[in-house]
Amino acid sequence: MARSLWTGSLSFGLVNVPVQLVSAVRDQDVRFHQVHKDTGERVQTMRVASTDGEEVAWEDIAKGWETDDGEMVVLTDEDFEAAQPEKTRTVDIDLFVDLQDIDPVYFDHPYWLLPAGDGAGPVRAYRLLVDVMGSAGQVAIGRIVLRAKEYLVALREQDGLLSLTTMRFADELRSPDEIDAIPQGATGRPSRREVDDAVALIGELTDEFRPARYDDCHRVRLLKLIDEKRRSGKVQIPEPEPEPVAQKAPKDLMAALEESLAKARGGKGSGGTGSGGSGTSKRKRSAKSTA
Amino acid sequence: MTAARSLWNGTITFGSVAIPVKLFSAITPHTLRFREVRATDGVRIEHKRIGAESGDEIAYADIEKAYDEDGEQVLLTKEEIAAAEGTHPKVVAIEHFVQADEIDPVFYDKPYLVGVRDGGDHAYRVLLAALEQSGKVGIGRFVLRSRENLVAVRPLGGALGLQTMRFDDELVEKDDLEVPTLNKKPGDREVKMAGKLVEMLQDDWTPEDHEDTYREAVMDLIERKRKGQKPRKAERRPEEGGDLADALEASLAGGRPKRRTVAERKKATKDSSSAKASSAKKAESGEAAPKKKAAPKKKPSATKAKPESSASKRTSRKAAAKKKPAAKKKTTTKKAGS
């Protein structure tokens, strides 16, 4: 099992439950290591002091904050804990809200929050929270400090356990107003017909969300080309396809929508999801081009 | 605040419609940036690459990636690794659409905002309007930073948003965990009291009410350290063991007897007598939050995706997300007086 990243207590009113945090995401990426390109010797990273070049052991490394006038303030783990001691050891439940009210953009990293230890008392208190949160159908909002950063967190019951997801603060989200390239204002609003056509096309291309159907094609291709390199000593690099041509004029867009709609209604079942479906998308793209 | 810079230029396609777009990060995390230093004297740390056996320094240009397969080392150049990106690296190809509320939020990873380029305005607006109207999300794939991602294209605060997604096999399921058996059922009285406590703490989700207070505390700490003052002494909350039912009862009766640091106490004087858990908590966190509700900031939270999960293989996760509260009992717990 994944190791716990944090242990502390979950506090709900005056009830404190000892808990531990385990990541709910595992890294499945293909891992490479660095080697010297000629000798194949493995590369290691060594941490050295910039002044005397001496190696510095991991436990002798601290965090430094550089002030505006160039002074370096050294901070240790104990310092960070002292900043707000309670927050580094407890997750306080502040309020309960409806999950549906929170846009997923607020959610950051998912974790499992599990009972720490198997003492009868703590396990019972944990179970009580699972039961109560499950039946309330709501998420609890609290806070946690992880790696010297504070997060809002959302706790909910999932699979008879508690899950915890770190969240972004509202002022960490960028407003679309800050970005010039995002179309704003009423001029240039699409016509009713265009939107209706687009909605109809979306309807034709709609499917159930079945997460298991999506393979990580990148991982698959990477492993395949590693194998290719091992066996033949080289890798074939595919030619990139040209960028699709955009429909800039509204009438071209309309034509593209209607053509796609006709195609979707005619030949259903082409919405292949496996490997990015080069066959179908190629046909779609070349069928219509505009000047 | 630096001006938003685009991270990626490409094209979103669905059907034969092609929209030329730019991508911007939707987040500006306020993580404090620290440097790695030597604890004893604050000298900066540098990273040196050396050969594992020889100990010789190796220039960056001489480094290549290798993959270990059955003890055999396969070397790959950057170009060869890039070949895994596929043949249309500049396209977000929407493969199909799904109902937004079928996607459990656990699948969503990094959010981006989508802008337009080269006269893609009109098609951009059409897609955005159609997604808003239908409550759907486009699922596609695209390559960002040398890696192909599964992505969801969805409305975000009045713009098109794009959010990378986790693959199903990246999620750690309950079966992968070691959990003590939770077969001791809590008593009826405990469940009832805990339920009541949840009710007391029910509120609306107003993201602007929740601010990062820790960052300020760390900045304060840095200032104290710089001046050679001792950091404030850590106060520990007394461990509460004891009886579960008693703790619940006490919580319902009066909230938690809080111990506060000097700074927190100063800022929270007005509210100290309040037994209302939610407003007391806010005052305690050192923010003048209760007054703020009158002027909500504009935030990209306008869209209400309804993250219920779907009929999928992920049945148990789904079950959790799908439950709806029987009734919203918010009226009693609204922030009175704010």
XYZ file of C-alpha atoms in Angstrom:
629
model
C 0.000 0.000 0.000
C 1.043 3.551 -0.620
C 2.716 5.030 2.401
C 1.071 7.724 4.421
C 2.138 11.271 3.714
C 0.802 12.835 6.845
C -0.636 11.728 10.122
C -2.643 13.904 12.417
C -6.147 14.245 13.604
C -9.440 15.021 12.026
C -11.528 17.185 14.251
C -15.237 17.504 14.045
C -16.630 19.589 16.847
C -14.886 18.162 19.889
C -14.418 14.761 18.353
C -10.829 14.076 17.337
C -10.025 11.100 15.151
C -6.423 10.044 14.505
C -6.018 9.745 10.747
C -3.435 9.298 8.046
C -3.309 10.614 4.526
C -2.569 8.379 1.539
C -2.481 9.554 -2.057
C -5.435 8.423 -4.142
C -3.388 8.760 -7.325
C -0.502 6.582 -8.388
C 2.010 7.540 -10.998
C 1.809 5.150 -13.932
C 4.189 7.028 -16.190
C 6.990 5.218 -17.912
C 10.062 6.077 -15.870
C 13.413 6.808 -17.393
C 16.658 7.477 -15.691
C 19.445 9.665 -16.877
C 22.639 8.198 -18.302
C 25.737 9.423 -20.086
C 24.970 9.153 -23.796
C 28.297 7.550 -24.718
C 29.196 5.404 -21.738
C 25.697 4.597 -20.482
C 26.857 5.411 -16.963
C 24.028 6.369 -14.642
C 23.762 9.983 -13.665
C 23.299 10.968 -10.058
C 22.349 14.321 -8.670
C 24.636 15.665 -6.015
C 23.677 18.617 -3.861
C 26.582 20.935 -3.200
C 26.957 24.285 -1.505
C 27.350 27.030 -4.101
C 30.223 28.691 -2.247
C 32.598 25.880 -1.323
C 31.276 23.106 -3.570
C 31.001 20.727 -0.650
C 28.365 18.042 -0.725
C 25.374 18.700 1.540
C 23.475 15.783 3.007
C 19.724 15.706 2.576
C 19.053 16.236 6.279
C 21.242 19.354 6.300
C 19.127 21.113 3.700
C 16.644 23.730 4.823
C 14.373 26.216 3.090
C 15.732 29.683 2.501
C 13.729 32.832 2.006
C 15.507 35.598 0.202
C 14.436 39.043 1.378
C 14.269 42.020 -0.964
C 17.663 43.215 0.178
C 19.299 39.875 -0.526
C 19.360 38.504 2.984
C 18.749 34.752 3.320
C 16.460 33.701 6.161
C 16.811 29.986 6.950
C 13.679 28.122 7.951
C 13.521 24.635 9.371
C 10.623 22.210 9.559
C 10.078 23.203 13.184
C 9.750 26.824 12.137
C 7.030 25.979 9.669
C 5.209 23.967 12.246
C 5.408 26.834 14.689
C 3.766 29.204 12.209
C 0.356 27.721 12.841
C 0.876 24.638 14.942
C -2.702 23.444 15.053
C -3.111 23.515 11.327
C -0.130 21.329 10.683
C -1.518 18.557 12.862
C -5.246 18.689 12.472
C -7.843 18.950 9.789
C -10.680 20.956 11.254
C -14.060 20.578 9.678
C -15.422 24.083 9.266
C -18.627 23.562 7.365
C -20.627 21.234 5.183
C -21.692 22.063 1.645
C -23.294 20.338 -1.344
C -20.794 18.641 -3.611
C -22.710 19.812 -6.670
C -22.153 23.442 -5.708
C -18.388 23.162 -6.029
C -17.027 23.496 -9.547
C -14.386 20.766 -10.072
C -11.884 23.488 -10.967
C -11.444 23.978 -7.220
C -10.270 20.430 -6.637
C -6.581 19.718 -6.688
C -5.123 16.439 -5.440
C -7.219 13.515 -4.174
C -6.228 11.490 -1.119
C -7.698 8.839 1.102
C -8.018 9.768 4.738
C -7.711 6.541 6.706
C -7.816 5.736 10.394
C -4.345 5.813 11.938
C -3.895 2.655 13.917
C -6.585 0.174 14.797
C -7.527 1.110 18.339
C -11.185 0.445 19.039
C -12.054 4.021 20.040
C -10.539 5.836 17.055
C -11.858 3.273 14.584
C -15.357 3.704 15.975
C -15.132 7.479 15.752
C -13.905 7.154 12.164
C -16.789 4.879 11.320
C -19.197 7.377 12.837
C -17.891 10.122 10.556
C -18.117 7.829 7.519
C -21.713 6.977 8.338
C -22.780 10.499 9.091
C -21.120 12.057 6.058
C -22.450 9.322 3.835
C -26.007 9.868 4.920
C -25.778 13.655 4.811
C -24.588 13.397 1.199
C -22.480 16.460 1.719
C -18.823 17.324 1.691
C -17.042 18.741 4.691
C -14.778 21.712 4.096
C -11.692 22.140 6.225
C -8.049 23.067 5.996
C -4.731 21.318 6.071
C -1.099 22.376 5.895
C 1.015 20.129 3.687
C 4.593 20.806 2.653
C 4.518 24.347 4.014
C 1.391 25.316 2.116
C -2.113 25.644 3.356
C -4.947 24.050 1.431
C -8.660 24.076 1.723
C -9.835 20.491 1.698
C -13.048 18.719 0.831
C -13.855 15.529 2.708
C -16.516 13.105 1.655
C -17.549 9.539 2.071
C -16.482 7.264 -0.783
C -16.629 3.480 -0.722
C -17.220 3.456 3.026
C -14.078 5.464 3.672
C -13.278 9.142 3.876
C -11.607 10.827 0.946
C -9.871 14.159 1.184
C -9.175 16.414 -1.775
C -6.997 19.473 -1.508
C -8.606 22.529 -3.027
C -7.503 25.771 -4.585
C -8.294 29.057 -2.946
C -10.600 31.345 -4.901
C -7.813 33.865 -5.458
C -5.631 31.153 -6.980
C -8.022 30.838 -9.902
C -7.515 33.120 -12.835
C -10.525 35.013 -14.044
C -11.242 34.872 -17.799
C -11.380 38.698 -17.671
C -7.613 38.739 -17.284
C -7.108 37.100 -20.651
C -7.488 39.181 -23.804
C -7.723 36.178 -26.089
C -10.996 35.082 -24.506
C -13.931 36.486 -26.500
C -15.955 38.842 -24.337
C -19.069 40.912 -24.773
C -22.252 40.651 -26.752
C -20.979 41.451 -30.232
C -20.319 38.379 -32.258
C -22.822 36.231 -30.385
C -23.612 33.147 -32.392
C -27.022 32.760 -33.969
C -29.694 30.507 -32.567
C -29.403 28.174 -35.516
C -25.673 27.732 -35.115
C -25.987 26.901 -31.449
C -28.885 24.529 -32.090
C -26.873 22.748 -34.750
C -23.875 22.504 -32.444
C -26.051 21.168 -29.618
C -27.513 18.598 -32.008
C -24.039 17.564 -33.130
C -22.909 17.273 -29.513
C -26.004 15.180 -28.879
C -25.079 12.814 -31.699
C -21.555 12.477 -30.368
C -22.629 11.921 -26.762
C -21.752 8.770 -24.914
C -21.652 7.551 -21.349
C -18.657 8.458 -19.243
C -16.842 5.167 -18.798
C -13.399 5.990 -17.453
C -11.960 2.518 -17.980
C -12.324 2.826 -21.750
C -9.644 5.481 -21.974
C -6.226 3.953 -22.285
C -3.127 5.973 -21.741
C -2.034 5.784 -25.383
C 1.079 7.774 -24.659
C 2.301 5.152 -22.245
C 1.482 2.394 -24.736
C 3.307 4.126 -27.598
C 6.285 4.869 -25.396
C 6.654 1.230 -24.360
C 6.261 0.159 -27.967
C 8.985 2.430 -29.215
C 11.313 1.413 -26.399
C 10.832 -2.140 -27.591
C 11.424 -1.087 -31.182
C 14.651 0.613 -30.223
C 15.807 -2.394 -28.262
C 15.214 -4.809 -31.083
C 16.191 -2.788 -34.120
C 18.339 -0.062 -32.658
C 16.210 2.700 -34.055
C 12.822 4.307 -33.818
C 10.672 5.398 -36.715
C 9.599 8.955 -36.263
C 6.183 9.556 -37.829
C 5.431 12.562 -40.008
C 3.213 15.033 -38.192
C -0.164 15.620 -39.765
C -0.952 19.148 -40.947
C -3.001 21.416 -38.711
C -6.707 21.289 -39.491
C -8.056 24.300 -41.351
C -10.296 26.544 -39.316
C -13.658 27.828 -40.508
C -13.282 31.554 -40.062
C -16.398 32.813 -41.839
C -19.734 32.040 -40.178
C -21.066 30.450 -43.369
C -18.155 28.014 -43.468
C -18.746 27.158 -39.841
C -22.410 26.520 -40.552
C -21.486 24.267 -43.442
C -19.012 22.354 -41.259
C -21.608 21.894 -38.527
C -24.230 20.636 -40.938
C -21.868 18.335 -42.704
C -20.685 16.868 -39.377
C -24.248 16.495 -38.209
C -25.265 14.683 -41.377
C -22.290 12.400 -41.041
C -22.929 11.697 -37.355
C -26.566 10.889 -38.035
C -25.783 8.792 -41.063
C -22.893 6.662 -39.988
C -23.203 6.244 -36.269
C -20.695 4.481 -34.151
C -17.659 6.183 -35.627
C -16.825 8.006 -32.436
C -13.865 5.751 -31.844
C -12.079 6.452 -28.606
C -9.292 3.927 -28.544
C -6.192 5.441 -29.990
C -7.251 8.812 -31.201
C -8.782 7.116 -34.225
C -6.583 8.357 -37.014
C -8.708 6.756 -39.723
C -11.952 8.523 -39.048
C -10.534 11.874 -38.117
C -8.484 12.026 -41.288
C -11.541 11.561 -43.390
C -13.437 14.182 -41.473
C -10.718 16.695 -41.841
C -10.025 16.397 -45.524
C -13.682 16.394 -46.475
C -14.064 20.096 -45.891
C -11.570 22.811 -46.404
C -12.130 26.483 -46.793
C -10.172 29.243 -48.349
C 0.283 39.953 -11.337
C 1.961 39.203 -14.555
C 0.025 39.247 -17.764
C -1.305 35.863 -18.732
C 0.964 34.111 -21.200
C -0.237 31.364 -23.460
C 1.282 27.928 -22.922
C 0.186 26.240 -26.095
C -1.215 27.129 -29.505
C -3.261 24.618 -31.431
C -6.691 23.660 -32.643
C -9.755 22.191 -30.952
C -11.757 19.980 -33.277
C -15.151 18.341 -33.015
C -16.841 16.844 -36.040
C -15.253 18.738 -38.903
C -15.293 22.027 -36.979
C -11.822 23.348 -36.208
C -11.204 26.175 -33.725
C -7.744 27.723 -33.505
C -7.004 28.309 -29.823
C -4.435 29.310 -27.234
C -4.159 27.822 -23.791
C -3.591 29.621 -20.503
C -3.172 28.233 -17.049
C -6.368 28.703 -15.061
C -4.503 28.853 -11.789
C -1.988 31.162 -10.186
C -0.991 29.246 -7.070
C 0.311 31.385 -4.263
C 2.929 29.011 -3.060
C 5.792 30.814 -1.377
C 8.999 30.222 -3.285
C 11.844 29.031 -1.106
C 15.351 28.137 -2.104
C 17.250 25.082 -1.046
C 19.962 26.190 1.362
C 22.440 24.623 3.733
C 20.819 24.673 7.158
C 23.990 25.689 8.988
C 24.801 28.855 7.082
C 22.074 29.550 4.532
C 24.384 29.017 1.564
C 22.502 28.119 -1.580
C 22.478 24.565 -2.842
C 23.386 23.707 -6.407
C 22.609 20.490 -8.182
C 25.524 18.760 -9.836
C 25.177 15.800 -12.166
C 27.832 13.195 -11.670
C 28.492 9.689 -12.902
C 27.289 7.132 -10.379
C 30.512 5.130 -10.577
C 33.157 7.574 -11.703
C 31.922 10.549 -9.711
C 32.856 12.756 -12.666
C 30.653 15.691 -13.474
C 28.539 15.111 -16.592
C 27.511 17.972 -18.865
C 23.808 18.375 -19.518
C 24.381 17.947 -23.259
C 25.826 14.480 -22.677
C 22.798 13.190 -20.843
C 20.306 10.875 -22.429
C 17.350 8.957 -21.106
C 17.432 5.251 -20.537
C 14.815 2.652 -19.805
C 15.572 -0.520 -17.905
C 14.046 -3.582 -19.402
C 14.907 -6.959 -17.881
C 18.222 -5.583 -16.734
C 18.949 -4.295 -20.206
C 19.381 -0.575 -20.660
C 17.677 0.979 -23.687
C 18.881 4.476 -24.528
C 16.571 6.917 -26.248
C 17.193 10.364 -27.661
C 14.804 13.222 -26.977
C 13.564 12.975 -30.573
C 12.829 9.289 -30.207
C 10.899 9.835 -26.995
C 8.998 12.636 -28.690
C 7.809 10.133 -31.293
C 5.390 8.834 -28.651
C 3.518 12.115 -28.908
C 1.739 10.835 -32.000
C 1.073 12.418 -35.310
C -1.100 15.394 -34.505
C 0.499 17.075 -31.564
C -1.186 20.427 -32.148
C -4.781 19.294 -31.933
C -7.256 18.792 -29.114
C -9.470 16.257 -30.853
C -12.798 15.935 -29.065
C -13.729 12.295 -29.487
C -17.128 12.466 -27.891
C -19.215 14.299 -25.343
C -20.490 13.202 -21.952
C -22.933 14.626 -19.466
C -20.911 16.836 -17.092
C -22.534 15.394 -13.992
C -21.398 11.868 -14.852
C -17.778 12.740 -14.147
C -16.660 12.377 -10.554
C -14.351 15.312 -9.711
C -11.602 12.853 -8.759
C -10.866 12.500 -12.489
C -10.109 16.165 -13.021
C -6.518 17.296 -12.846
C -4.995 20.601 -14.064
C -7.295 23.335 -15.317
C -6.609 25.661 -18.241
C -8.499 28.497 -19.850
C -8.924 28.483 -23.604
C -8.559 31.645 -25.683
C -8.843 32.084 -29.441
C -6.399 32.978 -32.144
C -6.606 33.723 -35.862
C -10.282 34.426 -36.284
C -11.570 31.466 -34.360
C -13.895 33.734 -32.358
C -17.110 32.672 -33.897
C -16.634 28.931 -33.700
C -15.341 29.373 -30.110
C -18.552 31.110 -29.103
C -20.691 28.505 -30.814
C -18.978 25.627 -29.001
C -19.110 27.439 -25.657
C -22.801 28.286 -26.027
C -23.627 24.737 -27.070
C -21.763 23.231 -24.114
C -23.423 25.627 -21.679
C -26.820 24.878 -23.110
C -26.421 21.110 -23.159
C -24.592 20.653 -19.831
C -22.050 18.509 -21.600
C -18.310 18.147 -21.614
C -16.132 17.261 -24.591
C -13.630 14.477 -24.008
C -10.495 14.433 -26.109
C -6.775 14.053 -26.127
C -3.888 16.353 -26.746
C -0.176 16.694 -26.155
C 1.045 19.262 -23.679
C 4.654 19.400 -22.529
C 5.603 16.248 -24.419
C 2.854 14.195 -22.940
C -0.478 13.161 -24.316
C -3.305 13.863 -21.917
C -6.920 12.930 -21.698
C -8.817 16.213 -21.415
C -12.253 17.584 -20.765
C -13.351 20.703 -22.632
C -16.009 22.457 -20.608
C -17.380 25.900 -19.772
C -15.435 27.645 -17.027
C -16.628 30.972 -15.670
C -18.015 32.154 -19.005
C -15.087 30.944 -21.068
C -14.036 27.632 -22.527
C -12.000 25.671 -20.046
C -9.855 22.633 -20.617
C -8.948 20.298 -17.811
C -6.544 17.390 -18.010
C -7.927 14.163 -16.620
C -6.543 11.221 -14.721
C -6.720 7.806 -16.260
C -8.795 5.233 -14.473
C -5.803 3.067 -13.590
C -4.055 6.009 -11.942
C -6.640 6.096 -9.193
C -6.007 4.166 -6.003
C -9.095 2.175 -5.135
C -10.313 0.997 -1.791
C -9.041 -2.528 -2.518
C -5.501 -1.179 -2.826
C -5.591 0.129 0.749
C -4.968 -1.445 4.104
C -7.782 -0.388 6.330
C -8.714 -1.769 9.731
C -12.143 -3.340 9.704
C -14.780 -0.779 10.471
C -17.430 -3.158 11.655
C -18.204 -1.535 15.008
C -21.402 0.282 14.360
C -21.752 3.559 16.212
C -24.728 3.840 18.542
C -27.976 5.489 17.501
C -27.495 8.342 19.921
C -24.049 9.087 18.542
C -25.268 9.017 14.959
C -28.101 11.350 15.856
C -25.877 13.845 17.610
C -23.275 13.764 14.859
C -26.015 14.321 12.300
C -27.200 17.327 14.230
C -23.692 18.702 14.325
C -23.454 18.363 10.543
C -26.709 20.268 10.224
C -25.383 23.052 12.423
C -22.385 23.401 10.183
C -24.265 23.409 6.871
C -23.660 26.428 4.734
C -23.461 27.674 1.163
C -20.310 27.215 -0.834
C -18.845 30.694 -1.217
C -15.238 30.145 -2.217
C -14.221 33.766 -1.628
C -14.958 33.332 2.077
C -12.028 31.010 2.480
C -8.642 32.621 2.420
C -5.140 31.395 2.878
C -4.074 32.483 6.358
C -1.042 30.275 6.666
C 0.966 32.181 4.102
C 0.629 35.314 6.200
C 1.713 33.380 9.260
C 4.811 32.136 7.451
C 5.664 35.650 6.269
C 5.299 36.803 9.859
C 7.565 33.999 10.947
C 10.196 34.974 8.383
C 10.114 38.536 9.659
C 10.579 37.399 13.248
C 13.433 35.130 12.329
C 15.109 37.870 10.345
C 14.995 40.124 13.341
C 16.470 37.374 15.438
C 13.328 36.934 17.504
C 12.264 33.520 18.600
C 9.361 32.011 16.737
C 6.179 31.925 18.717
C 5.833 28.993 20.960
C 3.722 26.233 19.583
C 0.519 25.731 21.491
C -0.815 22.264 21.463
C -4.423 21.467 21.649
C -4.991 19.061 24.500
C -5.563 15.556 23.274
C -9.167 14.639 23.604
C -9.590 10.997 24.265
C -12.534 9.978 26.306
C -16.026 9.134 25.399
C -17.315 9.728 21.893
C -20.841 10.516 22.988
C -19.590 13.013 25.573
C -17.489 14.801 22.985
C -20.446 15.032 20.623
C -22.689 16.321 23.324
C -20.197 18.964 24.334
C -19.775 19.992 20.690
C -23.493 20.470 20.277
C -23.701 22.406 23.498
C -21.098 25.009 22.886
C -18.615 24.347 20.169
C -15.000 23.856 20.876
C -13.195 25.728 23.602
C -10.517 27.293 21.462
C -6.996 28.148 22.363
C -5.649 30.859 20.211
C -2.381 32.524 19.473
C -2.014 36.167 20.424
C -2.546 37.405 16.893
C -5.618 35.318 16.383
C -7.078 36.451 19.658
C -6.554 40.076 18.760
C -8.339 39.750 15.478
C -11.136 37.682 16.852
C -12.213 39.650 19.887
C -15.558 40.665 18.471
C -16.698 37.155 17.894
C -15.337 35.442 20.918
C -18.602 34.839 22.652
C -20.340 33.378 19.664
C -21.286 29.802 19.967
C -21.969 29.570 16.283
C -19.363 27.251 14.995
C -19.039 28.520 11.469
C -18.688 32.228 12.162
C -16.489 31.615 15.141
C -14.205 29.531 13.007
C -13.871 32.240 10.452
C -13.010 34.884 12.979
C -10.551 32.556 14.543
C -8.738 32.029 11.284
C -7.738 35.653 11.470
C -9.862 37.000 8.645
C -12.579 39.557 8.769
C -14.556 37.169 6.676
C -18.083 37.426 8.073
C -18.489 40.930 6.668
C -17.362 40.013 3.211
C -20.347 38.399 1.739
C -21.828 41.603 0.413
C -19.220 41.990 -2.299
C -18.428 38.698 -3.907
C -15.514 38.846 -6.293
C -15.898 37.729 -9.836
C -14.602 34.238 -10.063
C -14.798 31.454 -12.553
C -17.237 29.597 -10.411
C -20.260 30.696 -12.337
C -20.729 27.384 -14.002
C -22.299 24.800 -11.838
C -21.161 21.537 -13.126
C -22.970 18.931 -11.156
C -20.394 16.387 -10.297
C -22.435 13.334 -9.768
C -20.869 10.245 -11.075
C -22.015 7.956 -13.771
C -23.198 4.565 -14.581
C -19.791 3.182 -15.043
C -17.554 0.496 -13.786
C -16.628 2.809 -10.963
C -19.787 1.901 -9.188
C -18.806 2.540 -5.638
C -17.208 5.910 -6.212
C -20.272 6.761 -8.146
C -22.566 5.823 -5.350
C -20.867 8.296 -3.094
C -21.119 11.171 -5.494
C -24.638 10.476 -6.509
C -26.276 10.736 -3.171
C -28.169 13.903 -2.842
C -29.051 15.547 0.389
C -32.636 14.839 1.243
C -33.389 18.492 1.686
C -31.317 21.580 2.011
C -31.465 22.709 5.560
C -29.585 25.870 5.046
C -31.894 28.473 6.402
C -31.053 27.867 10.005
C -27.332 28.022 9.540
C -26.871 30.942 7.171
C -24.272 33.288 8.447
C -26.475 35.351 10.680
C -25.565 38.979 10.788
C -23.078 38.844 7.953
